[in-house]
Coordinates of C-alpha atoms in Angstrom, one line a residue:
M1 CA 9.7 -11.6 84.0
E2 CA 7.3 -11.9 81.1
A3 CA 8.4 -12.9 77.6
T4 CA 7.4 -14.2 74.2
A5 CA 9.1 -14.5 70.8
T6 CA 8.0 -14.7 67.2
F7 CA 9.9 -15.6 64.0
R8 CA 8.4 -13.6 61.2
L9 CA 8.6 -13.9 57.4
F10 CA 7.1 -11.1 55.3
G11 CA 6.5 -11.3 51.6
R12 CA 5.5 -8.7 48.9
A13 CA 4.5 -9.1 45.3
G14 CA 3.2 -12.6 45.1
L15 CA 5.3 -14.0 48.0
T16 CA 2.6 -15.8 50.1
A17 CA 2.4 -17.2 53.6
A18 CA 0.9 -20.3 52.1
A19 CA 4.1 -20.9 50.0
V20 CA 6.2 -20.6 53.2
T21 CA 4.0 -23.2 55.0
R22 CA 4.3 -25.6 52.0
R23 CA 8.1 -25.1 51.7
L24 CA 8.9 -25.5 55.4
S25 CA 6.3 -28.0 56.2
I26 CA 5.7 -26.2 59.5
Q27 CA 2.3 -24.9 60.5
P28 CA 2.5 -21.2 61.4
T29 CA 1.0 -19.8 64.5
R30 CA -0.6 -17.3 62.2
A31 CA -0.6 -16.7 58.4
L32 CA -1.8 -13.5 56.8
E33 CA -1.9 -12.9 53.0
A34 CA -1.6 -9.8 50.9
G35 CA -5.1 -8.6 50.1
D36 CA -6.6 -9.9 53.4
P37 CA -8.5 -7.2 55.4
I38 CA -6.3 -5.6 58.1
G39 CA -9.2 -5.9 60.6
R40 CA -12.9 -6.6 60.9
R41 CA -13.8 -2.9 61.0
S42 CA -11.4 -1.6 58.3
A43 CA -11.7 -1.5 54.6
K44 CA -7.9 -1.5 54.2
V45 CA -6.1 -4.6 53.1
R46 CA -2.7 -6.0 53.7
D47 CA 0.0 -5.1 51.2
S48 CA 2.2 -8.0 52.1
S49 CA 2.0 -11.5 53.5
A50 CA 3.1 -12.6 57.0
W51 CA 4.1 -16.0 58.2
L52 CA 4.4 -16.0 62.0
L53 CA 5.7 -18.8 64.3
T54 CA 5.3 -17.9 68.0
S55 CA 7.1 -19.5 70.9
S56 CA 3.9 -19.6 73.1
A57 CA 0.2 -19.1 73.0
G58 CA 0.7 -15.8 74.7
I59 CA 3.0 -13.8 76.9
E60 CA 4.3 -16.2 79.6
V61 CA 5.1 -15.2 83.1
D62 CA 8.4 -16.5 84.7
A63 CA 9.8 -17.6 81.3
E64 CA 13.1 -16.4 80.1
L65 CA 13.5 -14.9 76.6
S66 CA 16.2 -17.4 75.9
E67 CA 13.8 -20.3 76.5
H68 CA 11.3 -18.8 74.0
L69 CA 14.1 -18.4 71.4
R70 CA 15.3 -22.0 71.9
R71 CA 11.7 -23.2 71.3
L72 CA 11.6 -21.4 68.0
L73 CA 15.1 -22.6 67.1
A74 CA 14.1 -26.2 67.7
S75 CA 11.4 -25.9 65.0
L76 CA 13.4 -23.8 62.5
E77 CA 17.0 -25.3 62.7
P78 CA 16.0 -28.4 60.8
V79 CA 14.9 -26.2 57.9
T80 CA 17.6 -23.6 58.0
A81 CA 18.6 -23.9 54.4
L82 CA 15.0 -23.6 53.3
V83 CA 14.5 -20.4 55.4
W84 CA 17.6 -18.9 53.8
E85 CA 16.2 -19.8 50.3
L86 CA 13.0 -18.0 51.1
V87 CA 15.0 -14.9 52.1
Q88 CA 17.0 -15.1 48.9
E89 CA 13.7 -15.2 47.0
G90 CA 12.6 -11.9 48.6
Y91 CA 11.0 -12.7 52.0
E92 CA 12.1 -10.5 54.9
A93 CA 12.8 -12.2 58.2
N94 CA 13.0 -11.0 61.8
W95 CA 12.8 -12.3 65.4
S96 CA 10.3 -10.2 67.3
C97 CA 10.7 -10.5 71.0
Y98 CA 8.8 -9.0 73.9
V99 CA 10.1 -8.8 77.5
A100 CA 8.7 -7.1 80.6
S101 CA 10.3 -7.1 84.0
H102 CA 9.8 -5.6 87.4
A103 CA 12.4 -3.0 88.4
T104 CA 13.7 -5.4 91.1
E105 CA 14.1 -8.4 88.7
H106 CA 17.1 -9.4 86.8
A107 CA 18.1 -8.4 83.2
V108 CA 17.4 -10.4 80.1
E109 CA 20.3 -12.8 79.5
L110 CA 21.1 -14.4 76.1
D111 CA 23.9 -16.9 76.3
R112 CA 26.5 -17.2 73.5
S113 CA 25.2 -20.6 72.4
T114 CA 21.7 -19.3 71.7
L115 CA 23.1 -16.2 70.0
Q116 CA 25.2 -18.4 67.7
R117 CA 22.2 -20.5 66.9
L118 CA 20.2 -17.4 66.0
L119 CA 23.0 -16.2 63.7
A120 CA 22.7 -19.4 61.7
L121 CA 19.2 -18.3 60.6
P122 CA 18.2 -15.1 58.8
G123 CA 16.6 -12.1 60.5
D124 CA 17.5 -9.3 62.8
L125 CA 16.6 -9.6 66.5
W126 CA 14.0 -7.1 67.5
L127 CA 13.6 -6.5 71.2
D128 CA 10.6 -4.8 72.8
V129 CA 11.7 -4.4 76.4
C130 CA 9.6 -2.6 79.0
G131 CA 8.5 -2.6 82.6
D132 CA 5.3 -4.5 83.4
G133 CA 3.5 -1.4 84.6
T134 CA 3.0 -2.6 88.2
D135 CA 5.8 -0.7 89.9
N136 CA 4.6 2.3 91.8
A137 CA 8.0 4.2 91.7

């Protein structure tokens, strides 16, 4: 099993990632502002800001998705009311999750307690589920 998760807040029209950081007093894993270049080789610029808090430095092997979500919840639950305020002001929230598994491994399991904790915060749960590409079948 491989997994990672990111809580994401997106803002348009003057809603900045810097404002999210100030309000929540949490350093994001990554912050992108509207007007920033999309990439080093592109002349295009971002049309919205993005404040990203990731559960790990990268995709982790042998880590359950539920553990990644609990890591994020531990940081975000103390500021639940503030996150809801940001959404009411126009930010869009979601939980972006990646999971890869061998065909012979078990399924992703999210217990009711973790799901209830997720529901207390804004944002839909986005799941990117795939095989890890190493199966020969």
